[in-house]
Tab-separated table of C-alpha atoms in Angstrom:
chain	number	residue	atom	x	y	z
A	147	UNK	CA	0.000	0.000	0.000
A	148	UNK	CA	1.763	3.199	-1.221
A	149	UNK	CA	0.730	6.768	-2.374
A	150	UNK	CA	2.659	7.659	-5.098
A	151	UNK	CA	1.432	11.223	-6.377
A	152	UNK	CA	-0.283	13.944	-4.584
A	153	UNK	CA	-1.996	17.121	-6.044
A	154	UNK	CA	-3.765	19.859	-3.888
A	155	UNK	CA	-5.295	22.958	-4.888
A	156	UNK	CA	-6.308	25.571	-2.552
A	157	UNK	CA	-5.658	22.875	0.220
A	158	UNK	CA	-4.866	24.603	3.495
A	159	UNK	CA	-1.307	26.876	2.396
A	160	UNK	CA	-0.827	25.230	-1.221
A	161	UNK	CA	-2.705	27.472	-3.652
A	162	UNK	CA	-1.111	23.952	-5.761
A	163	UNK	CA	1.222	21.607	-5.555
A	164	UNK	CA	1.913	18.545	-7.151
A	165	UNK	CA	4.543	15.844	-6.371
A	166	UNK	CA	5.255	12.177	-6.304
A	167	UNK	CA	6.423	10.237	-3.386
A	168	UNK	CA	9.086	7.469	-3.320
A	169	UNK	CA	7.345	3.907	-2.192
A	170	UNK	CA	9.875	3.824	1.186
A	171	UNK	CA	10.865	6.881	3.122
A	172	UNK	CA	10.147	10.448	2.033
A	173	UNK	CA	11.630	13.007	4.651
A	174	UNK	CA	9.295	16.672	4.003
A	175	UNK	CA	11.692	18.940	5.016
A	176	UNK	CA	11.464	23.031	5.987
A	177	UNK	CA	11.100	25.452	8.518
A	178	UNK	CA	7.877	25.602	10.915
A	179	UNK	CA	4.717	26.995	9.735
A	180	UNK	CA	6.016	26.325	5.888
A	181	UNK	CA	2.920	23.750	5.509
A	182	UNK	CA	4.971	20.182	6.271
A	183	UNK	CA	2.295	18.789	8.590
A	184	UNK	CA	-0.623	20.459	6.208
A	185	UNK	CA	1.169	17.503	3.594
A	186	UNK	CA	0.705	15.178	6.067
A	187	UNK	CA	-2.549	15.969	6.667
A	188	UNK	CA	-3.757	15.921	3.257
A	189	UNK	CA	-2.135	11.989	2.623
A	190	UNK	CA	-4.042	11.047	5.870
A	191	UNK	CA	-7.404	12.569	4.551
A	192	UNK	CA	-7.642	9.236	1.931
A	193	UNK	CA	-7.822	7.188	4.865
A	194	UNK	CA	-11.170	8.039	5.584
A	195	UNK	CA	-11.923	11.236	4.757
A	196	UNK	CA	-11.276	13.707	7.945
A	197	UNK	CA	-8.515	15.217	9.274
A	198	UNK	CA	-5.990	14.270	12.126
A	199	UNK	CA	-6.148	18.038	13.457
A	200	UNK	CA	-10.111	19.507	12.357
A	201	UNK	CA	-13.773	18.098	13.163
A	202	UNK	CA	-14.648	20.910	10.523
A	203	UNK	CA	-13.712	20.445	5.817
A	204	UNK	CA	-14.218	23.795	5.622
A	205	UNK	CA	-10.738	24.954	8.039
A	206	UNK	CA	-8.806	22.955	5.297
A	207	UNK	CA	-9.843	25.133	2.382
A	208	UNK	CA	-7.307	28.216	2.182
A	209	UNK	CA	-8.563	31.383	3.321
A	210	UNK	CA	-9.279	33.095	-0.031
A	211	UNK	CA	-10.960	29.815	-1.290
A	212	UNK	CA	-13.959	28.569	-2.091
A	213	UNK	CA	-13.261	25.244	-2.745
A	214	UNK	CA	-10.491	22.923	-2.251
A	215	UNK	CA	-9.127	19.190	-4.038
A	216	UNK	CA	-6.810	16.538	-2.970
A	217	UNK	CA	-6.272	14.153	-5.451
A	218	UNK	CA	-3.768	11.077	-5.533
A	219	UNK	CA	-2.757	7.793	-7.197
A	220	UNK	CA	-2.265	5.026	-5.013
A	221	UNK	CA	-1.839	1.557	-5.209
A	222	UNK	CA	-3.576	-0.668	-2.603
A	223	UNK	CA	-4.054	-4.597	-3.134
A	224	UNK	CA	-1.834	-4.564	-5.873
A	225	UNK	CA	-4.423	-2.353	-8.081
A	226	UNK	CA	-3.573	1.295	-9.008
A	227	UNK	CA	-6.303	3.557	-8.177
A	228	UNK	CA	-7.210	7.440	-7.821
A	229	UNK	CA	-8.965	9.229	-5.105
A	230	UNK	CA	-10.149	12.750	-5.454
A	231	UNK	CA	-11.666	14.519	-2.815
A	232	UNK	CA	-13.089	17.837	-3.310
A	233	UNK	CA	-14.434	19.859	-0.093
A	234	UNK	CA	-16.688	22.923	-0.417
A	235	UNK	CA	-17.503	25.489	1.238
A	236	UNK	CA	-21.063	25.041	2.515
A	237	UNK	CA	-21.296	22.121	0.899
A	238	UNK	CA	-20.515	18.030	1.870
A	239	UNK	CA	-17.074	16.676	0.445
A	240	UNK	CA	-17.537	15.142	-2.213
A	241	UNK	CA	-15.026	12.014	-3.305
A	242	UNK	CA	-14.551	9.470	-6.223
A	243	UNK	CA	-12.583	6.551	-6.623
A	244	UNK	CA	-11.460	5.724	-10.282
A	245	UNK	CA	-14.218	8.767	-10.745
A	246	UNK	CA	-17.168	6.733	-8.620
A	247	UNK	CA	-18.711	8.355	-6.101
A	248	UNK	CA	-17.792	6.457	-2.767
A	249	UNK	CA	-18.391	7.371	1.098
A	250	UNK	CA	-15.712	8.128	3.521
A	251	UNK	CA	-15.989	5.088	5.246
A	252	UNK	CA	-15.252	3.346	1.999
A	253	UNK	CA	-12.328	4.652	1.594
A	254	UNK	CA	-10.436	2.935	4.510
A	255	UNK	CA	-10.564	-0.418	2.763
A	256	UNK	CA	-8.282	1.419	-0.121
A	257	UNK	CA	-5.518	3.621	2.165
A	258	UNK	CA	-4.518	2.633	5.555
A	259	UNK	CA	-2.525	5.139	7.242
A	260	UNK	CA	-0.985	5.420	10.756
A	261	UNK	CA	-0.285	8.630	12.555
A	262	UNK	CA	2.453	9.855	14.700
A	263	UNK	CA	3.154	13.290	16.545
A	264	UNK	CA	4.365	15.336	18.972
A	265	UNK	CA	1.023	14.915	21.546
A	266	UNK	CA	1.103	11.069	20.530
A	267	UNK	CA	4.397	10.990	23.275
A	268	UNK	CA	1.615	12.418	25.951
A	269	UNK	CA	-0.680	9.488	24.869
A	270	UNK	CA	-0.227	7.936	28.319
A	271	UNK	CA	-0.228	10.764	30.878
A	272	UNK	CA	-2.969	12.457	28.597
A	273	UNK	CA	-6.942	12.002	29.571
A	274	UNK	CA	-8.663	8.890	28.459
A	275	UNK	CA	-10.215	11.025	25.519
A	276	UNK	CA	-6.679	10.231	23.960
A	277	UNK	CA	-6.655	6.587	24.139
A	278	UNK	CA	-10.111	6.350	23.064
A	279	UNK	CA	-8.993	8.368	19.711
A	280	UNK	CA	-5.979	5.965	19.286
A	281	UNK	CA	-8.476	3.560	19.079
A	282	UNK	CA	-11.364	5.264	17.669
A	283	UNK	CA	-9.153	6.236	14.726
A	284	UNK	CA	-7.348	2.524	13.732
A	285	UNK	CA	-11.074	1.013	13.925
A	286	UNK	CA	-12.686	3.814	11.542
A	287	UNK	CA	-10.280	2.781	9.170
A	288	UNK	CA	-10.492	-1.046	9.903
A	289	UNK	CA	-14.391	-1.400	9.862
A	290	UNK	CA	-16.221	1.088	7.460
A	291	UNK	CA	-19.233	1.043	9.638
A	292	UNK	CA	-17.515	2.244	12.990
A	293	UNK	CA	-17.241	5.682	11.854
A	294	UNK	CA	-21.074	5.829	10.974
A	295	UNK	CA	-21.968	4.561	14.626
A	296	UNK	CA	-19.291	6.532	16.448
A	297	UNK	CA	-20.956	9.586	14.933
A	298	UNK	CA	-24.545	8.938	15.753
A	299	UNK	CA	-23.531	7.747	19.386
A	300	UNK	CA	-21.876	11.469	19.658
A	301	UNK	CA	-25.133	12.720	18.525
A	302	UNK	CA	-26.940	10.994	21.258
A	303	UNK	CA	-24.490	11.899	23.721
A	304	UNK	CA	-24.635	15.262	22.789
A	305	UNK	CA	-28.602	15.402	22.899
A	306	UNK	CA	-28.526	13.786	26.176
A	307	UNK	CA	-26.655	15.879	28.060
A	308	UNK	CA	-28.504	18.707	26.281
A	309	UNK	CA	-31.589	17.380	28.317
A	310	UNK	CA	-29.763	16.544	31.845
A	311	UNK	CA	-28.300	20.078	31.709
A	312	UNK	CA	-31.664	21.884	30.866
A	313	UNK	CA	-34.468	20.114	32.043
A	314	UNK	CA	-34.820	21.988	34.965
A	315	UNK	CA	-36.143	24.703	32.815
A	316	UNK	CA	-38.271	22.724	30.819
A	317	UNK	CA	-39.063	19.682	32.858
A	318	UNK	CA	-41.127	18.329	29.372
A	319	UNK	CA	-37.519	17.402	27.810
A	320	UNK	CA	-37.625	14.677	30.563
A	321	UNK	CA	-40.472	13.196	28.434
A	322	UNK	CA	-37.603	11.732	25.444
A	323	UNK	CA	-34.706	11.099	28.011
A	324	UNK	CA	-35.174	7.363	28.504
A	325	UNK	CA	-35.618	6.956	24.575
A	326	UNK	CA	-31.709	9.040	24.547
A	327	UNK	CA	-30.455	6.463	27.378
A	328	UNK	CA	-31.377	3.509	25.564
A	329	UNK	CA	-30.208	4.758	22.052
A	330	UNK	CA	-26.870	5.418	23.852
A	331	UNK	CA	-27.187	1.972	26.027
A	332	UNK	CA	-27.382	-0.052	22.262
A	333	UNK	CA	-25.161	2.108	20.577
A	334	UNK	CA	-22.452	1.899	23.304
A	335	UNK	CA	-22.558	-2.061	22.971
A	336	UNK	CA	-21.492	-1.752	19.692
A	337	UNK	CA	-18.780	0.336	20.204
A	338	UNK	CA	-17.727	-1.665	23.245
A	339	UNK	CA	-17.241	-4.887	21.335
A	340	UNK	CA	-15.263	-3.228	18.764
A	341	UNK	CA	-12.446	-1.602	21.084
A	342	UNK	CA	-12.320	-4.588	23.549
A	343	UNK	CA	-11.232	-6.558	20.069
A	344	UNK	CA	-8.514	-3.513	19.072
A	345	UNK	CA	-7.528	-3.360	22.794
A	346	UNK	CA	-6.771	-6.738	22.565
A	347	UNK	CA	-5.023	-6.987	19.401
A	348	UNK	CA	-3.337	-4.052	20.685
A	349	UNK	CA	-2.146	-5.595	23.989
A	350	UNK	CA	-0.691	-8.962	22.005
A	351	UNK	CA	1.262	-6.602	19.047
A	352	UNK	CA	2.563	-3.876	21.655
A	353	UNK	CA	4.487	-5.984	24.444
A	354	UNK	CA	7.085	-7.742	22.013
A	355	UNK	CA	7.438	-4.208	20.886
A	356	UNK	CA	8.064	-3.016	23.654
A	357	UNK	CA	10.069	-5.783	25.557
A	358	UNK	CA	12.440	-5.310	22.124
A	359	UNK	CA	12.181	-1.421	22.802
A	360	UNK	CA	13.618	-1.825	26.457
A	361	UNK	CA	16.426	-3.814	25.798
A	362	UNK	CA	14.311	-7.412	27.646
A	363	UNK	CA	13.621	-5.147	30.504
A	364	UNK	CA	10.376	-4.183	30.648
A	365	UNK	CA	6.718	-5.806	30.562
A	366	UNK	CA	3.857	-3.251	28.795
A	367	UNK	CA	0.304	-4.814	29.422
A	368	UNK	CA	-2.525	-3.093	27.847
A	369	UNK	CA	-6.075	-3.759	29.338
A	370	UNK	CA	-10.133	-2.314	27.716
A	371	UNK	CA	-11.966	-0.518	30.426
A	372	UNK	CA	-15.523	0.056	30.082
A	373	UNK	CA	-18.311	0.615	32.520
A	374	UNK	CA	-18.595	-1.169	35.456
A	375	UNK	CA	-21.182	-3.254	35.459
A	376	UNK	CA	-19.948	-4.646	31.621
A	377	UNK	CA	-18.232	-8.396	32.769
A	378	UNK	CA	-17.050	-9.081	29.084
A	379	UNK	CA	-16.397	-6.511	26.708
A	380	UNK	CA	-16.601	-9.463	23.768
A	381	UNK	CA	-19.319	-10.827	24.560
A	382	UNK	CA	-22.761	-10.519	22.783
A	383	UNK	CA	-24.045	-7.340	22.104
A	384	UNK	CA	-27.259	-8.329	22.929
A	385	UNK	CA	-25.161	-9.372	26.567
A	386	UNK	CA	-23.613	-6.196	27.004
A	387	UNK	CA	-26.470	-4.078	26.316
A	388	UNK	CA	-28.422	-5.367	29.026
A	389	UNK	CA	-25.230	-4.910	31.372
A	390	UNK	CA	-25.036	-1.248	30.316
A	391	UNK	CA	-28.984	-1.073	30.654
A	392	UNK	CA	-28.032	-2.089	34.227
A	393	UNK	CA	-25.274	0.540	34.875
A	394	UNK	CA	-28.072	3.610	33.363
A	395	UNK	CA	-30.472	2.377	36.030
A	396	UNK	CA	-28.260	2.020	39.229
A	397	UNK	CA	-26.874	5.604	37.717
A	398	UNK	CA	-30.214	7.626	36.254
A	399	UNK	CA	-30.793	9.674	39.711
A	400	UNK	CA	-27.331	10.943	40.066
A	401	UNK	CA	-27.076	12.094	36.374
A	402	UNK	CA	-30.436	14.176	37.000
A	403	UNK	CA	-28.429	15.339	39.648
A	404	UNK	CA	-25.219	15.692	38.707
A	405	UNK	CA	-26.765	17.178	34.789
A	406	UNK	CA	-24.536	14.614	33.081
A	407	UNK	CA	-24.303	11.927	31.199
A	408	UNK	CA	-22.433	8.428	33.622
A	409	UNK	CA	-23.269	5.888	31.458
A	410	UNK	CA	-21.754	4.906	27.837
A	411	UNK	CA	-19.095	4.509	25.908
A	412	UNK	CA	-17.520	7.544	26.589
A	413	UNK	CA	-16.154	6.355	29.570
A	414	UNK	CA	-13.572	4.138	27.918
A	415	UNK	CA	-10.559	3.845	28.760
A	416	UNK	CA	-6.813	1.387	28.335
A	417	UNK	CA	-5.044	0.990	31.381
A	418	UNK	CA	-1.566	0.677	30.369
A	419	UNK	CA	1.102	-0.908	32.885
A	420	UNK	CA	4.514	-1.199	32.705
A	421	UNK	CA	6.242	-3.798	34.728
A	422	UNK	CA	2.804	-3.983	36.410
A	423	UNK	CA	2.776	-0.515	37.673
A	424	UNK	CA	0.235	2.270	36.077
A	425	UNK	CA	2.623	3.850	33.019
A	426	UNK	CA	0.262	7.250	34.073
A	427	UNK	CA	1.046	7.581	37.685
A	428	UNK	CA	4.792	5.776	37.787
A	429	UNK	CA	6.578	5.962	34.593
A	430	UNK	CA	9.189	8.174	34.260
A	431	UNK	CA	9.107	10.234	31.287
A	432	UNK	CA	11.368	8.197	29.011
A	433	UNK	CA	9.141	4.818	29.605
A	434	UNK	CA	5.931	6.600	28.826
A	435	UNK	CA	7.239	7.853	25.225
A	436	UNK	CA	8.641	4.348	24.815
A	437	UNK	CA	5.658	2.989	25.215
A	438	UNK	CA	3.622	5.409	23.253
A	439	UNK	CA	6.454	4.183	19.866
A	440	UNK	CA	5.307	0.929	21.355
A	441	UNK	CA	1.833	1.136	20.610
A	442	UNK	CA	2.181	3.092	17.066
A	443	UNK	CA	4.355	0.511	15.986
A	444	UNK	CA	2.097	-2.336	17.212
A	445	UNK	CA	-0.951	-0.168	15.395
A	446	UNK	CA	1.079	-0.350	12.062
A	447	UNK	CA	1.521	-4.549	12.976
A	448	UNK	CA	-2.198	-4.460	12.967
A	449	UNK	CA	-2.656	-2.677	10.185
A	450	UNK	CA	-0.391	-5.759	8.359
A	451	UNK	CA	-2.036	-8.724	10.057
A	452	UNK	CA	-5.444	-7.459	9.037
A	453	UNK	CA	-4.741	-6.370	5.359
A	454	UNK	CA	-1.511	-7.882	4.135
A	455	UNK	CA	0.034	-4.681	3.134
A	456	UNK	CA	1.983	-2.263	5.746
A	457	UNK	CA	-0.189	1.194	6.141
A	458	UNK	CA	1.530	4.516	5.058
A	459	UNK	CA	3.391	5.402	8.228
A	460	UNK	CA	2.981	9.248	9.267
A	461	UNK	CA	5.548	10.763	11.691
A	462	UNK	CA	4.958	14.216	12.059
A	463	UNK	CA	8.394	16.346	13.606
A	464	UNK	CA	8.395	13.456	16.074
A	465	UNK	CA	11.776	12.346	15.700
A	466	UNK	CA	12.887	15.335	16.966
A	467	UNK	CA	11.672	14.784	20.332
A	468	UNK	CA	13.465	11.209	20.805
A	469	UNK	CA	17.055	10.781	22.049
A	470	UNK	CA	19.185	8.664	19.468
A	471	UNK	CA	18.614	5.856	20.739
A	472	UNK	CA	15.033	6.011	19.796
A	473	UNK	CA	15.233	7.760	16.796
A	474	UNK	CA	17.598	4.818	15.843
A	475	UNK	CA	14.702	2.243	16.785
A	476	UNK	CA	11.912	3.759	15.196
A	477	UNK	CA	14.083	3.991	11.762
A	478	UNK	CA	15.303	0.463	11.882
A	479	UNK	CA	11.437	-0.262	12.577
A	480	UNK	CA	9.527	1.557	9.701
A	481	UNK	CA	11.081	-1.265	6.734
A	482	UNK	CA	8.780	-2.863	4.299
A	483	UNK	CA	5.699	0.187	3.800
A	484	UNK	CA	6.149	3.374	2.810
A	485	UNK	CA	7.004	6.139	5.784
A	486	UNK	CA	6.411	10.043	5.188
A	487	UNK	CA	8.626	11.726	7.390
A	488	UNK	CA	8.244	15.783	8.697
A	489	UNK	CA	11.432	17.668	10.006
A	490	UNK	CA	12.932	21.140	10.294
A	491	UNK	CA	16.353	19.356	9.745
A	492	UNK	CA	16.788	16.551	6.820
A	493	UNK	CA	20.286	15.470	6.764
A	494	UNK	CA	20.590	13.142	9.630
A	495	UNK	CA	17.722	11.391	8.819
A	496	UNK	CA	18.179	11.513	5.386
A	497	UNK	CA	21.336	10.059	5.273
A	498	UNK	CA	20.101	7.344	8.259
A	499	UNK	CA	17.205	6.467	6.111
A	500	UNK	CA	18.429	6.766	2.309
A	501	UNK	CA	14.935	8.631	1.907
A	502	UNK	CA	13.834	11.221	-0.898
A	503	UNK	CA	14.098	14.506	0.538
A	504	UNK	CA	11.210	16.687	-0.485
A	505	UNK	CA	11.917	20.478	0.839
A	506	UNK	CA	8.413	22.632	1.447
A	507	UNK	CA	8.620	26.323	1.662
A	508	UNK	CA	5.323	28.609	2.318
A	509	UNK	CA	3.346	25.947	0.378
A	510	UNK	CA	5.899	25.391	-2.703
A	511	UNK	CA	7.095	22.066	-3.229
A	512	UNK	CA	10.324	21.159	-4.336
A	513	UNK	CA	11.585	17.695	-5.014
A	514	UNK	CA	15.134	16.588	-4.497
């Protein structure tokens, strides 16, 4: 699985650009705020549509735009193919492949791609919003319908605690909460059963990482956390439901009290140990980035096991923030798939990696 040519028109900071990528490592070289991450971004928008950085098409059209186009040739299962995605001011996205219209969750069974950047090395100290977008983001692309139902859970979420938070001045929006609860009890089974599977594919492809990572030394053990009352996050959704349904009704009176929302899938969570001991609350700074490479590069084994091909590999100015030693392990890890690369400096990692060099200034390409 490869990208090999890129064009963008009024994309972000590229009025347009066009350029071709080799099918190992490209390092996109230049100083900050020259639009290497905007690149980035626009390679990870055929994974599924949507940005790494924006909930909203219309911040990636340029300012005096009205529309915007990234197209690409790629070559996924062995088949060349071309996606074009044009976003619109005011308008849905529209996107083709070979010049058919297609969804956005199609188009994660044609380009896998996994992400890494700077706030990827806070993934374990961060909130558990963070760990549920590591996962939310692998399993979009993985399962075409997981996008679809994460979106209409967030809808229910959202109209839920719309109602706890205002029903005290209009006690009739009580009238449709139950109908909300139980939308978000079935919805959240669904999405349960889907990240206990990742979390455990996760777990098995992250602690040989790891252990390899350490030098032997060190253990990382990845566990799914859901609501309480929820005894086996793979079990039948029919199963879980009811144990959710269980979890609303021990928790309805304190939500009316507290105006929130206690029960769902928005409580996720992975505990991640290391050596046994919380990575969050013990591990010193240079475990928890370890770990965090750890669990990127066991994303990208996942990616393999489950399609045959290694993903396009994204590392956004993140080498830059490892020591050597790391730096050295990451590049001896990225072999067999093609790796973009972002940095304010190329030559080091140029010469390290034998990539292409491609050199962005404000939005101009140029190709080494």
């Amino acid at each position: 699985m490869r990208v090999d040519a890129l064009t963008l028109r009024g994309y972000r900071n590229y009025a347009e650009a066009a350029l071709r990528f080799d099918g190992a490592v490209n390092v996109i070289s230049g100083r900050n705020a020259q639009g290497k991450t905007n690149l980035l971004e626009a390679v990870y928008l055929l994974s599924g549509g949507r940005s790494f950085r924006t909930r909203f098409d219309k911040e990636l059209i340029g300012f005096d735009r009205d529309f915007a186009s990234v197209e690409a040739e790629v070559v996924s299962g062995g088949r060349e193919q071309r996606i074009e995605l044009l976003l619109r001011r005011g308008a849905p996205k529209r996107i083709t492949v070979n010049r058919v219209k297609t969804a956005a969750a199609e188009l994660g069974g044609i380009v896998n791609a996994v992400l890494f950047c700077p706030d990827d090395l806070n993934l374990l100290r961060d909130g558990p919003a963070a760990r549920r977008r590591l996962m939310d983001l692998a399993i979009s692309q993985l399962r075409p319908g997981y996008a679809r139902l994460l979106s209409d859970y967030t809808k229910l979420y959202e109209n839920k605690t719309r109602i706890l938070r205002d029903y005290r001045d209009d006690p009739r929006m009580l009238d449709t909460l139950d109908d909300f609860s139980d939308g978000l009890c079935r919805a959240s089974a669904r999405l349960i059963r889907y990240r206990a599977s990742f979390a455990r594919r996760l777990a098995a492809a992250a602690g040989p990482v790891h252990r390899e990572f350490s030098g032997a030394g060190e253990d990382l053990t990845v566990r799914y956390r859901t609501v309480s009352t929820v005894t086996d996050p793979e079990a039948s959704e029919q199963a879980i439901y009811e144990e959710i349904c269980e979890h609303q009704r021990l928790h309805r009176a304190a939500e009316l009290a507290a105006g929130a929302c206690l029960t769902g899938a928005h409580k996720d969570d992975l505990d991640i140990d290391i050596n046994g001991r919380s990575a969050r609350a013990y591990a010193s700074q240079g475990q928890t980035r370890t770990a965090a490479l750890s669990l990127k590069l066991a994303e990208r084994e996942i990616f393999l096991a489950e399609t045959g091909e290694y993903p396009v590999l994204l590392l956004d100015d993140v080498l830059s923030e490892l020591d050597a030693m790391r730096q050295d392990f990451v590049l001896n890890r990225i072999g067999g798939g093609q790796t973009l690369i972002t940095c304010c400096e190329d030559e080091q990692i140029a010469q390290k990696t034998g990539g292409k060099v491609i050199l962005i200034e404000n939005g101009t390409i140029k190709e080494s």
